[in-house]
mmCIF file of N, CA and C in Angstrom:
data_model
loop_
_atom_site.group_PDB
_atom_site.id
_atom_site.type_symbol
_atom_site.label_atom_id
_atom_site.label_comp_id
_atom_site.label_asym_id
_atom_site.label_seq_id
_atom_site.Cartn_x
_atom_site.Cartn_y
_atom_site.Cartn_z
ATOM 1 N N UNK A 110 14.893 -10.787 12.333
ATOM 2 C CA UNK A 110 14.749 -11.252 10.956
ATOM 3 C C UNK A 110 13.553 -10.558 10.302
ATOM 4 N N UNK A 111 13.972 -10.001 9.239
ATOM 5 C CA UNK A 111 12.788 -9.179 8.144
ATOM 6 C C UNK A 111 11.756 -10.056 7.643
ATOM 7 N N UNK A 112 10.302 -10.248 7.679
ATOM 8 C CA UNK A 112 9.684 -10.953 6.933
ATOM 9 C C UNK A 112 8.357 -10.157 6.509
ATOM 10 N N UNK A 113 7.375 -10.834 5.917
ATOM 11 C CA UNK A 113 6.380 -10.128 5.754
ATOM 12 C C UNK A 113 5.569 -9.987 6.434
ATOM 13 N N UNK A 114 4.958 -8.615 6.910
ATOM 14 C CA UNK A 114 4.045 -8.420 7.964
ATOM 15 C C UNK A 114 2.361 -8.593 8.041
ATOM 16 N N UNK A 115 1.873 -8.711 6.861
ATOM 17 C CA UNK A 115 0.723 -8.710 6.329
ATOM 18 C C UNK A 115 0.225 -10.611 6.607
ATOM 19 N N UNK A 116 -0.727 -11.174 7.420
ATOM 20 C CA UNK A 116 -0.945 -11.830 8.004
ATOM 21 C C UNK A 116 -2.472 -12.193 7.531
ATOM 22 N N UNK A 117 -3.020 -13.355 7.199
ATOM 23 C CA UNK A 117 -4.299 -13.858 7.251
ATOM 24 C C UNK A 117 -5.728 -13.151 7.976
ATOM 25 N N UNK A 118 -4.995 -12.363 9.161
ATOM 26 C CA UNK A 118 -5.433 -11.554 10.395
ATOM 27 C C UNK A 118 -5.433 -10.146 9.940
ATOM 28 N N UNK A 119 -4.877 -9.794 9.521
ATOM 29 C CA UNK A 119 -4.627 -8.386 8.874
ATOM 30 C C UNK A 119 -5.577 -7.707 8.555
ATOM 31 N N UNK A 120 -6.363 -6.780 8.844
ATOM 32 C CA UNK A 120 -7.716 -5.886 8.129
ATOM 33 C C UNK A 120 -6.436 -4.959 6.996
ATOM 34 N N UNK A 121 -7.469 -4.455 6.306
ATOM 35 C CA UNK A 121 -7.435 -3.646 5.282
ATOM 36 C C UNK A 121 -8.050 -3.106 4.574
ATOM 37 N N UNK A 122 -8.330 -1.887 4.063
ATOM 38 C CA UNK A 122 -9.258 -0.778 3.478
ATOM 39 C C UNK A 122 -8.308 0.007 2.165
ATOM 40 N N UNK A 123 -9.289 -0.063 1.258
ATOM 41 C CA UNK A 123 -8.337 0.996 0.441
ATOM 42 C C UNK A 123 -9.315 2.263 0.252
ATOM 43 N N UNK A 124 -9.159 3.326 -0.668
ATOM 44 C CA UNK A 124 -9.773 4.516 -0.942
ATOM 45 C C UNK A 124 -10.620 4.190 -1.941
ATOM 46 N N UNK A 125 -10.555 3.392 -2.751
ATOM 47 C CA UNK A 125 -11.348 2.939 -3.954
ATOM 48 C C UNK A 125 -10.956 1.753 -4.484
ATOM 49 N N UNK A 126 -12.396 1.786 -5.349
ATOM 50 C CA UNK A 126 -11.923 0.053 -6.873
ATOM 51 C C UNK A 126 -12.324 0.569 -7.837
ATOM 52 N N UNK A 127 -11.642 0.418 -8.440
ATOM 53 C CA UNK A 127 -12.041 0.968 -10.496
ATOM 54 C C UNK A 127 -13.535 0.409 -10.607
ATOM 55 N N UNK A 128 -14.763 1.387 -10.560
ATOM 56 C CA UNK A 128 -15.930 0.557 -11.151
ATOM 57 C C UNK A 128 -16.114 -0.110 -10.160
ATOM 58 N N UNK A 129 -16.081 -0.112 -8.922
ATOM 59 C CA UNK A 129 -16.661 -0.783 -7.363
ATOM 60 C C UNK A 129 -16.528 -2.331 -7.648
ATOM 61 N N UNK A 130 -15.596 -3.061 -8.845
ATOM 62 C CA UNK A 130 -15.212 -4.020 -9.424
ATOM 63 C C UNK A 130 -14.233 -5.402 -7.938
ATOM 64 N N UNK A 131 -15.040 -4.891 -7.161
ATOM 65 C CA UNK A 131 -13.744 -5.416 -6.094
ATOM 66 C C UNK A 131 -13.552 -6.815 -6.330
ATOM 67 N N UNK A 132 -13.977 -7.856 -7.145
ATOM 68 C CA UNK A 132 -14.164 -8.988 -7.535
ATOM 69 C C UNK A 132 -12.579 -9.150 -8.897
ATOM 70 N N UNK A 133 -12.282 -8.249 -9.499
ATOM 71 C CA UNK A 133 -11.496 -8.040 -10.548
ATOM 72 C C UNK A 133 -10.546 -7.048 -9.866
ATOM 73 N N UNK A 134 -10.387 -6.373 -9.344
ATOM 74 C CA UNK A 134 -9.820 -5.377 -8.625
ATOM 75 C C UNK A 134 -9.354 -5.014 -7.415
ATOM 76 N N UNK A 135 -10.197 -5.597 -6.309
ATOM 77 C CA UNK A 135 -10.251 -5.712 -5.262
ATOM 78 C C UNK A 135 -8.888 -5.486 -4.523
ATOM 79 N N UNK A 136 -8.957 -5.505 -3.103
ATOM 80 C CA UNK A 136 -7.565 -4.924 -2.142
ATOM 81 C C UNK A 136 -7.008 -6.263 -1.877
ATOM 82 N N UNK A 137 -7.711 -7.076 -1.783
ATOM 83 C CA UNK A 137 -7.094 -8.695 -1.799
ATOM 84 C C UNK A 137 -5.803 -9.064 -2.729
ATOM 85 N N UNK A 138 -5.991 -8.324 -3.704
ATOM 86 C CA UNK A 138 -4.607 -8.598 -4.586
ATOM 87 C C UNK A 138 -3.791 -8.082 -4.677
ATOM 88 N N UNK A 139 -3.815 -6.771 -3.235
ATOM 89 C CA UNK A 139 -2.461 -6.279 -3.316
ATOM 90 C C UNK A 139 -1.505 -7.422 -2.480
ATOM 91 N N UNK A 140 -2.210 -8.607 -2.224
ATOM 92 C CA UNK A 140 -1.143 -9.446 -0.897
ATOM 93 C C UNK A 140 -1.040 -10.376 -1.551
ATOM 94 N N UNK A 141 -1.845 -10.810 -2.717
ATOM 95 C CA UNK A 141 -1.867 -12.397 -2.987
ATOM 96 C C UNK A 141 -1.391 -13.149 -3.616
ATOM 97 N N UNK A 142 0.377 -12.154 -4.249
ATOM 98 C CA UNK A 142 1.792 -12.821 -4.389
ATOM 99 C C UNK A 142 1.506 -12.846 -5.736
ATOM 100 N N UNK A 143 0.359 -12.813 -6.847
ATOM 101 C CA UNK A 143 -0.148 -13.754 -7.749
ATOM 102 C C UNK A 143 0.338 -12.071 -9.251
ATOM 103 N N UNK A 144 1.468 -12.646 -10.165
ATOM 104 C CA UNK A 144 1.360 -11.637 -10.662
ATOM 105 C C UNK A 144 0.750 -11.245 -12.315
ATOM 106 N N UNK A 145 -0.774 -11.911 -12.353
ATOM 107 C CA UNK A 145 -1.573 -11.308 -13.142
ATOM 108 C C UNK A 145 -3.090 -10.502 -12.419
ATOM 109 N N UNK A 146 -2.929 -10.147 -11.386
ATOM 110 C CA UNK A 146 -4.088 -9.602 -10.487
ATOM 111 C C UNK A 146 -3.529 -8.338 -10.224
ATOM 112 N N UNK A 147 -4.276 -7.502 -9.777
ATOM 113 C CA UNK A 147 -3.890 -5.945 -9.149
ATOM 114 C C UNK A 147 -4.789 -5.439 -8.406
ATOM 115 N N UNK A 148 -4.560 -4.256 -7.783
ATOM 116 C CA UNK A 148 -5.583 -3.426 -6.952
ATOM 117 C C UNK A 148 -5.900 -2.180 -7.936
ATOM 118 N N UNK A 149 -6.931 -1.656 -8.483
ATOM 119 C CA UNK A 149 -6.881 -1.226 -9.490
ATOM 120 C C UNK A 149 -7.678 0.344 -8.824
ATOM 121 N N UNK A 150 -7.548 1.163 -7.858
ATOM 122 C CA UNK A 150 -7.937 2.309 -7.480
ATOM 123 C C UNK A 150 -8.837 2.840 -9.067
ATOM 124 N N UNK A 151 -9.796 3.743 -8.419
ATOM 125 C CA UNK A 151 -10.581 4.566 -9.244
ATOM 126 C C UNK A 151 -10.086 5.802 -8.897
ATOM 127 N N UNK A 152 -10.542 6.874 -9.614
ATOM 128 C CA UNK A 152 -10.004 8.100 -9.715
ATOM 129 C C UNK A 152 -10.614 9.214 -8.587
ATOM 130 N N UNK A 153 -8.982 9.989 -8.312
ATOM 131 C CA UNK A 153 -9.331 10.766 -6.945
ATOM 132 C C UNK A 153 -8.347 11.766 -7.384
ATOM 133 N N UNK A 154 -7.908 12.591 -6.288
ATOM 134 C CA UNK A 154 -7.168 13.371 -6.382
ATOM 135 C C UNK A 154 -5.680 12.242 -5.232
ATOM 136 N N UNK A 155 -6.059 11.476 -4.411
ATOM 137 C CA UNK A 155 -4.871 10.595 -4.014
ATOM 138 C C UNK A 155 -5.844 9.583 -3.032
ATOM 139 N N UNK A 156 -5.056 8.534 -3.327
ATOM 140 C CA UNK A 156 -5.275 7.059 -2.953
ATOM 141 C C UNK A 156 -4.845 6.966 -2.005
ATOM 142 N N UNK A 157 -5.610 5.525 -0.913
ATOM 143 C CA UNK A 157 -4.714 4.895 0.034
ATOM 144 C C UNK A 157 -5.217 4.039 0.458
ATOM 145 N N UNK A 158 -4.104 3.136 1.685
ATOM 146 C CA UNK A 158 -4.140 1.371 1.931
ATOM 147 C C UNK A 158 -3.807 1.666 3.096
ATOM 148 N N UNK A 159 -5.108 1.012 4.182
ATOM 149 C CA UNK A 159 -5.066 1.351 5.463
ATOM 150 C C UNK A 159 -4.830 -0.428 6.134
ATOM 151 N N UNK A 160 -3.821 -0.803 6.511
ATOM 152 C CA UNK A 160 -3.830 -2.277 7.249
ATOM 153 C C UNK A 160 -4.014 -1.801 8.958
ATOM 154 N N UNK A 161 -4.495 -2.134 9.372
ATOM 155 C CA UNK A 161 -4.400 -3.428 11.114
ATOM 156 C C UNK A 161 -3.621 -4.487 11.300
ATOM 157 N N UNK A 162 -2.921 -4.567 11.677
ATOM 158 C CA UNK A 162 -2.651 -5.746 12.053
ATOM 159 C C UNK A 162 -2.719 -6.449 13.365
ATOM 160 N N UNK A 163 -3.255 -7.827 13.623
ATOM 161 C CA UNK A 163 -3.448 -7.841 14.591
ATOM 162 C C UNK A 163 -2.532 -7.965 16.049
ATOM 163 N N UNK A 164 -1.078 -7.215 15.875
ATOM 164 C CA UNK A 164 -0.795 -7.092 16.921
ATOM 165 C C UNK A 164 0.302 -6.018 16.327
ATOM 166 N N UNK A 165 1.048 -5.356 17.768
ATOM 167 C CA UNK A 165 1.969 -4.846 17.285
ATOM 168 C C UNK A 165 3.065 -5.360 16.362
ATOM 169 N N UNK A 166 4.040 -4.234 15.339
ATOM 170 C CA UNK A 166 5.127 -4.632 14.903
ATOM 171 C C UNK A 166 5.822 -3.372 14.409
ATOM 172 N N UNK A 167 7.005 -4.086 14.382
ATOM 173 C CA UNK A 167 8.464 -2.832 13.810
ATOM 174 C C UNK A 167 7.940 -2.701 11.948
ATOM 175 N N UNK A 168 8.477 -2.011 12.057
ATOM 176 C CA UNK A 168 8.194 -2.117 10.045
ATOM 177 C C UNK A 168 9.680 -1.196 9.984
ATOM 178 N N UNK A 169 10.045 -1.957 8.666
ATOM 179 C CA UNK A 169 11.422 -1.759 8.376
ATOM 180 C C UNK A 169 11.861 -1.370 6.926
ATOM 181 N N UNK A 170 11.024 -1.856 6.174
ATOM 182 C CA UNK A 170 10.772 -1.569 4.303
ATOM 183 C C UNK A 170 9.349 -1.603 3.962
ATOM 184 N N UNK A 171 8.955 -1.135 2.844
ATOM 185 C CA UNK A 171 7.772 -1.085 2.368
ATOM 186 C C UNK A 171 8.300 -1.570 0.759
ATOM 187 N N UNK A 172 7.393 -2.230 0.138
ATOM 188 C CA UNK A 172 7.336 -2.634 -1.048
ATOM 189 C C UNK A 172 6.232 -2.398 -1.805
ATOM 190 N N UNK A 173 6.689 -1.845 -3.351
ATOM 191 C CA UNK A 173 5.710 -1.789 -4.281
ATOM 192 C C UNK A 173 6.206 -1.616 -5.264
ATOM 193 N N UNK A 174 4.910 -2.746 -5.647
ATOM 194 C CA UNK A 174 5.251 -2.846 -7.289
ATOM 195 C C UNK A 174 4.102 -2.125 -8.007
ATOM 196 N N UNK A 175 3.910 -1.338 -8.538
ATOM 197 C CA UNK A 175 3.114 -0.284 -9.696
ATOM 198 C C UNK A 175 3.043 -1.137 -11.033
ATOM 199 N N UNK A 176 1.805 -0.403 -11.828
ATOM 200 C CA UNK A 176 1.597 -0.728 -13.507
ATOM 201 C C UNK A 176 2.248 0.762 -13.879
ATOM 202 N N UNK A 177 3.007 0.216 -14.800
ATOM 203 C CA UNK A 177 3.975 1.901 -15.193
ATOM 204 C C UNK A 177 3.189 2.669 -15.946
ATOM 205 N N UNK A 178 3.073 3.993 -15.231
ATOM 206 C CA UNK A 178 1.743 4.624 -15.738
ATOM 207 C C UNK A 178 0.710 4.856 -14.932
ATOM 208 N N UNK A 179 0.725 3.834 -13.908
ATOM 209 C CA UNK A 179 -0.234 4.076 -12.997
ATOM 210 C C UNK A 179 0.229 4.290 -11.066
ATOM 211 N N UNK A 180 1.227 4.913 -11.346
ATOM 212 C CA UNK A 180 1.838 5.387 -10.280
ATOM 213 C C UNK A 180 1.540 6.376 -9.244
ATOM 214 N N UNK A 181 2.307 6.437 -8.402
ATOM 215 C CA UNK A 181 2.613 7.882 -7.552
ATOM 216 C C UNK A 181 4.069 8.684 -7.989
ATOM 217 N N UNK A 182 4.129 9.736 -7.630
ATOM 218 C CA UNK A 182 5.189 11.042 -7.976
ATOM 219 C C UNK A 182 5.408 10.611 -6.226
ATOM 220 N N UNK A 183 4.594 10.576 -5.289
ATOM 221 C CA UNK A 183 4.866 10.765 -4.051
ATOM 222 C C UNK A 183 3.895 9.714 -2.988
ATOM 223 N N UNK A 184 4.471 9.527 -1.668
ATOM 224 C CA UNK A 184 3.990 8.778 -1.156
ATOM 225 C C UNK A 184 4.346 8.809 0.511
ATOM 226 N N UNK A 185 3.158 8.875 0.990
ATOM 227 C CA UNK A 185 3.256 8.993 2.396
ATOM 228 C C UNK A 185 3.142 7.830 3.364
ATOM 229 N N UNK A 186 3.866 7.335 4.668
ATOM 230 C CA UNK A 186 3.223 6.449 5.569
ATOM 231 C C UNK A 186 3.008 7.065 6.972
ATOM 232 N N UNK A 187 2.203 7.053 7.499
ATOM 233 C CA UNK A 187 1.512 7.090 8.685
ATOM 234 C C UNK A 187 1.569 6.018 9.561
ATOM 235 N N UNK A 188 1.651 5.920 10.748
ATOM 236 C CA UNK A 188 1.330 4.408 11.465
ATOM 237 C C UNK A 188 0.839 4.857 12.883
ATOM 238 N N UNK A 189 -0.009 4.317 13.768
ATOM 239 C CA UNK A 189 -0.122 4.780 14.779
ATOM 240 C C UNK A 189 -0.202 3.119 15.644
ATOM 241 N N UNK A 190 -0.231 3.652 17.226
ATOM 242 C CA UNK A 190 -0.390 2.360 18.229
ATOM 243 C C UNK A 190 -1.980 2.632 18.797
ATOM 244 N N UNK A 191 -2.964 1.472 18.844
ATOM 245 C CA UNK A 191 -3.511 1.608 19.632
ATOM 246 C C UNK A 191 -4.856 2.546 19.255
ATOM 247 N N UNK A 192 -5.582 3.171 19.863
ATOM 248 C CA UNK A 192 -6.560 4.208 19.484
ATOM 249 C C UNK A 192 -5.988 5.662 18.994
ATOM 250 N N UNK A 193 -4.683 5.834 18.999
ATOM 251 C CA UNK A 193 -3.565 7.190 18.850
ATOM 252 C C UNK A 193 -3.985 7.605 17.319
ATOM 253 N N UNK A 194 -4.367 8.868 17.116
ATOM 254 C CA UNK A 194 -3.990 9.105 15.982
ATOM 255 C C UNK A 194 -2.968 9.050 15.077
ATOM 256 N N UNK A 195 -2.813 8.935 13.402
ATOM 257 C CA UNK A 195 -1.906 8.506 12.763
ATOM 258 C C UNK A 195 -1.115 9.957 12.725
ATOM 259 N N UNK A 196 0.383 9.667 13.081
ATOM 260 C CA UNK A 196 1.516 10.374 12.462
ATOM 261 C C UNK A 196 2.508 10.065 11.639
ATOM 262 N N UNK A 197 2.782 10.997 10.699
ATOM 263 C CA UNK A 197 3.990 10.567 9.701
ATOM 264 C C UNK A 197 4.538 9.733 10.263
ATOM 265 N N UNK A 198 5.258 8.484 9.090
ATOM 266 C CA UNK A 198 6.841 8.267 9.671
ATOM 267 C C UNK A 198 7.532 8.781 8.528
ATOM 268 N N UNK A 199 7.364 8.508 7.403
ATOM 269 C CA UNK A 199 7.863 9.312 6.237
ATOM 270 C C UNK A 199 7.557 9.113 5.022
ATOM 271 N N UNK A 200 8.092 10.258 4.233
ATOM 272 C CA UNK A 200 7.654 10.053 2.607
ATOM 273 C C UNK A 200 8.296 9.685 1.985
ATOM 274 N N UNK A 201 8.093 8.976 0.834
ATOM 275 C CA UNK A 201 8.683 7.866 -0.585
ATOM 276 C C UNK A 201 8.460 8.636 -1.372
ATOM 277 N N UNK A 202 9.360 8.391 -2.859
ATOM 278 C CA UNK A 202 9.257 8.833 -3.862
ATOM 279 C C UNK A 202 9.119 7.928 -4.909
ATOM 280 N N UNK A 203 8.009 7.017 -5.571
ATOM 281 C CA UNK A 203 8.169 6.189 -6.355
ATOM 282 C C UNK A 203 8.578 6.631 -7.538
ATOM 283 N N UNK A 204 9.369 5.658 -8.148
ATOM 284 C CA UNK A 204 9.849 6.170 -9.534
ATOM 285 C C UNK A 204 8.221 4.862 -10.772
ATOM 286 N N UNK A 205 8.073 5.749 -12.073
ATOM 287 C CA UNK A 205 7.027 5.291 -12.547
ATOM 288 C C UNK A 205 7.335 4.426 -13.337
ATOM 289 N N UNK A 206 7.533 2.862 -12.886
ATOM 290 C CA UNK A 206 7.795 1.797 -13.898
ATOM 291 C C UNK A 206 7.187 0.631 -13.258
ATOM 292 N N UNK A 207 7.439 -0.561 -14.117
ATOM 293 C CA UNK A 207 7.133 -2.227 -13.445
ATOM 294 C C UNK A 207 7.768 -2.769 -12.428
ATOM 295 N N UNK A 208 8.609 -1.855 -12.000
ATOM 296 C CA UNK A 208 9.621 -2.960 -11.142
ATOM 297 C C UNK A 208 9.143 -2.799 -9.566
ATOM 298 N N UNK A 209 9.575 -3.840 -8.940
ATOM 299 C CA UNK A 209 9.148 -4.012 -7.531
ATOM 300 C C UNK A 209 10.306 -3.022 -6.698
ATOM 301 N N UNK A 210 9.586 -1.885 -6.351
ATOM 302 C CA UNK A 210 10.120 -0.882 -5.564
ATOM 303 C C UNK A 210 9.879 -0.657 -4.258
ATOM 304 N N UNK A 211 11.508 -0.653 -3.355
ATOM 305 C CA UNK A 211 11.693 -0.944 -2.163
ATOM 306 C C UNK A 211 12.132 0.165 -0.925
ATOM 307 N N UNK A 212 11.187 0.664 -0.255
ATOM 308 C CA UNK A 212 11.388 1.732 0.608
ATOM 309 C C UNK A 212 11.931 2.089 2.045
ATOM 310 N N UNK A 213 13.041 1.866 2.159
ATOM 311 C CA UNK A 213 13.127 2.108 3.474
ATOM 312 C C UNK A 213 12.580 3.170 4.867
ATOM 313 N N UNK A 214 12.535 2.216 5.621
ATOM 314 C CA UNK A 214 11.080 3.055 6.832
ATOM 315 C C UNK A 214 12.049 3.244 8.516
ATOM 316 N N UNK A 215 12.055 4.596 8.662
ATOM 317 C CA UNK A 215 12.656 4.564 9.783
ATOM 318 C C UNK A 215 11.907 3.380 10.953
ATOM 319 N N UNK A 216 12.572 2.747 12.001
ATOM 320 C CA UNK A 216 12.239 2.094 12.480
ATOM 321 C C UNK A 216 11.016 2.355 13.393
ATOM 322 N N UNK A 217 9.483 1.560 13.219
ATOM 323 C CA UNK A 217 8.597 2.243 13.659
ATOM 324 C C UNK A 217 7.908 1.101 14.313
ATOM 325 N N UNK A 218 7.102 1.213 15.609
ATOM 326 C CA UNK A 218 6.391 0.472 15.780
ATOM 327 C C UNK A 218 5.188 0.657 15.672
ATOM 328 N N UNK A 219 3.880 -0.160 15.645
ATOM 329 C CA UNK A 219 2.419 0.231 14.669
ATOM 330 C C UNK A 219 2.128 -0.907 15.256
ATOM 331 N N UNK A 220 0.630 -0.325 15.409
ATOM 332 C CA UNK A 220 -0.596 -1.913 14.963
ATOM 333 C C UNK A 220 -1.784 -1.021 13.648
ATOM 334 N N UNK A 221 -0.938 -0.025 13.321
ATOM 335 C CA UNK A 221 -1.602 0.180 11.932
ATOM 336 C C UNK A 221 -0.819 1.251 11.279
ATOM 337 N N UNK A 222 -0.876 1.148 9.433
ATOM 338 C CA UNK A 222 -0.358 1.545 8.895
ATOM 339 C C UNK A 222 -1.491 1.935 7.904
ATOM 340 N N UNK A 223 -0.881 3.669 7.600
ATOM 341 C CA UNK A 223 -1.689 3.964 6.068
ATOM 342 C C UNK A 223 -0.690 4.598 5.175
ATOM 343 N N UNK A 224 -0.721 4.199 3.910
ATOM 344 C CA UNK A 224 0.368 4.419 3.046
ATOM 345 C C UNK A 224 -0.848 4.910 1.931
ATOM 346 N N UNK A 225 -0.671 6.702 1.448
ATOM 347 C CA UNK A 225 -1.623 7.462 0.628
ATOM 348 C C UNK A 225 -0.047 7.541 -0.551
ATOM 349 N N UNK A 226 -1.238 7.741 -1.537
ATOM 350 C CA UNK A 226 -0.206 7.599 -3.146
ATOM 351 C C UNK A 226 -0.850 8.876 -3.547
ATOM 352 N N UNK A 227 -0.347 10.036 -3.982
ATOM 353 C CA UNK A 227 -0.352 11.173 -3.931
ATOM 354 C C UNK A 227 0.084 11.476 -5.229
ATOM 355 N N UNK A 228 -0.177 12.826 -6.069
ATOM 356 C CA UNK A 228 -0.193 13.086 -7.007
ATOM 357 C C UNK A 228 0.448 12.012 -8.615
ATOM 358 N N UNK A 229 -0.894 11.010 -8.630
ATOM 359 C CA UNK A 229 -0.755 10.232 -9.248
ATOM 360 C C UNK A 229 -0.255 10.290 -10.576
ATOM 361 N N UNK A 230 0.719 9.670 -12.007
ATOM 362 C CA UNK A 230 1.193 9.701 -12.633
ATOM 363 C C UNK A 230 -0.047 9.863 -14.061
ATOM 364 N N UNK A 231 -1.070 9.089 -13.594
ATOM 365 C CA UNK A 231 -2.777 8.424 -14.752
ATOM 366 C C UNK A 231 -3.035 9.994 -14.583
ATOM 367 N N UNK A 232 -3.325 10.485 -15.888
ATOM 368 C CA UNK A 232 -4.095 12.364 -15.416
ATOM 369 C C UNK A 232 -5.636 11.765 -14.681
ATOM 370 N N UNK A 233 -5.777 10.633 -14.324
ATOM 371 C CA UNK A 233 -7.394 10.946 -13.939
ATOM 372 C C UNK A 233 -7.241 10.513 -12.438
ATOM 373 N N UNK A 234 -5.700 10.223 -11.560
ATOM 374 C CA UNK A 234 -5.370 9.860 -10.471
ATOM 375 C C UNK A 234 -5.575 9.090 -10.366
ATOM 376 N N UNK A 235 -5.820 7.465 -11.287
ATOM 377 C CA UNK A 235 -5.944 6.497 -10.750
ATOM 378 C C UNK A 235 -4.527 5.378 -10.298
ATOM 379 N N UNK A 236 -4.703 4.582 -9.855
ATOM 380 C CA UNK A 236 -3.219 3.787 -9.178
ATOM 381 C C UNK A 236 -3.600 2.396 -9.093
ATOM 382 N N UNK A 237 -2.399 1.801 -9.627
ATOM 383 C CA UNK A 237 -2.134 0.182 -9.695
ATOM 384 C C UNK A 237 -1.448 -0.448 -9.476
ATOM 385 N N UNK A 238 -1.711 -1.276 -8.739
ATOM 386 C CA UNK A 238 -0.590 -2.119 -7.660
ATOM 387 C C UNK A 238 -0.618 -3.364 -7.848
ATOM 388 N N UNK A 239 0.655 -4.078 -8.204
ATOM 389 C CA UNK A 239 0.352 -5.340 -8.147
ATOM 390 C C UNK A 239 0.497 -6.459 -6.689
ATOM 391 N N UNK A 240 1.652 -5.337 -6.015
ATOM 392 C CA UNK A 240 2.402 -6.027 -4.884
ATOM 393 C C UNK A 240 2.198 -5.399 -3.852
ATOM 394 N N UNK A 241 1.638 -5.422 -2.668
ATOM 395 C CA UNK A 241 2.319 -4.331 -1.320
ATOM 396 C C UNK A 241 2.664 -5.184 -0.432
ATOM 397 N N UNK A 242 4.302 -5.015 -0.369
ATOM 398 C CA UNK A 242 4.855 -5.482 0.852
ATOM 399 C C UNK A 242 4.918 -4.953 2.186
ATOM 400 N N UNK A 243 4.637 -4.995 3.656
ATOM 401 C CA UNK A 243 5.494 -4.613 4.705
ATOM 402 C C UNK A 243 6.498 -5.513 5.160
ATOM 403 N N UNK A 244 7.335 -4.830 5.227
ATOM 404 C CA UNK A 244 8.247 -5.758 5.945
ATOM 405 C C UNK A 244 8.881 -5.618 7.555
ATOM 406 N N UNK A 245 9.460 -6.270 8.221
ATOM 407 C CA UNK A 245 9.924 -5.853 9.433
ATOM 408 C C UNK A 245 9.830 -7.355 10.399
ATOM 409 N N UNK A 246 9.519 -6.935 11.584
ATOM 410 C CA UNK A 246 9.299 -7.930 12.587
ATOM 411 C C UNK A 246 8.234 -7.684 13.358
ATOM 412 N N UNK A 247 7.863 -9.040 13.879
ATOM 413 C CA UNK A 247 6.653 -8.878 14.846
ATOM 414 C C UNK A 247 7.129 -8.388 16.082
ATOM 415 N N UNK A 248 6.539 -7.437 17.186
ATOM 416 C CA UNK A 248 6.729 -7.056 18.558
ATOM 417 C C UNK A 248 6.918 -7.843 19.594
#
């Protein structure tokens, strides 16, 4: 059964906060269901959202919802087990609107995932998220 993988337990890191604003901005609101909050990245050449979780799991979809406008053209996930360095599992193509967009992930197992947002849609590379789902099962 598919559910959400992102757990109370869960670490997480992003690449930036608009204005080090993590109080208004912060990575906390990419999980916290709530939809007037966001993760509001500052400007780079490409972004990203590094979870732990605290144990293994399959991951099966990825979810995201974007501020249209403040997108990716492209999008990578990585996952590794253990102390292993991260390798691809594969790349997404977000399309640039409001809607909650749903990615299918070859079947992978991880106790961490990094998902980089890559040549951003904002000319100054910044990215906005309201939602990030994993989905899948626990190990």
């Amino acid at each position: 059964m598919t559910h959400s993988l992102v757990c109370p337990e869960t670490l997480s890191r992003v690449s930036s906060v608009l204005n080090r604003n993590t109080r208004q901005f912060g990575k906390k609101h990419l999980f916290d269901q709530d939809e007037e909050t966001c993760w509001n990245s500052d400007q780079g050449p490409s972004q990203w959202v590094i979870l732990e979780f605290p144990q293994r799991v399959r991951v099966s979809q990825l979810q995201i919802q974007f501020q249209g406008g403040f997108s990716s053209r492209r999008g990578c996930l990585e996952g590794s087990q253990g102390s292993e360095a991260l390798s691809k599992i594969v790349d997404f193509y977000p399309e640039d609107n409001n809607s909650l967009q749903t990615f299918p992930v070859p079947a992978a197992e991880v106790d961490r995932l990094k998902v980089t947002f890559e040549n951003a849609t904002d000319f100054f590379g910044r990215v906005v998220i309201y939602h990030l789902r994993v989905l899948g099962e626990k190990v």
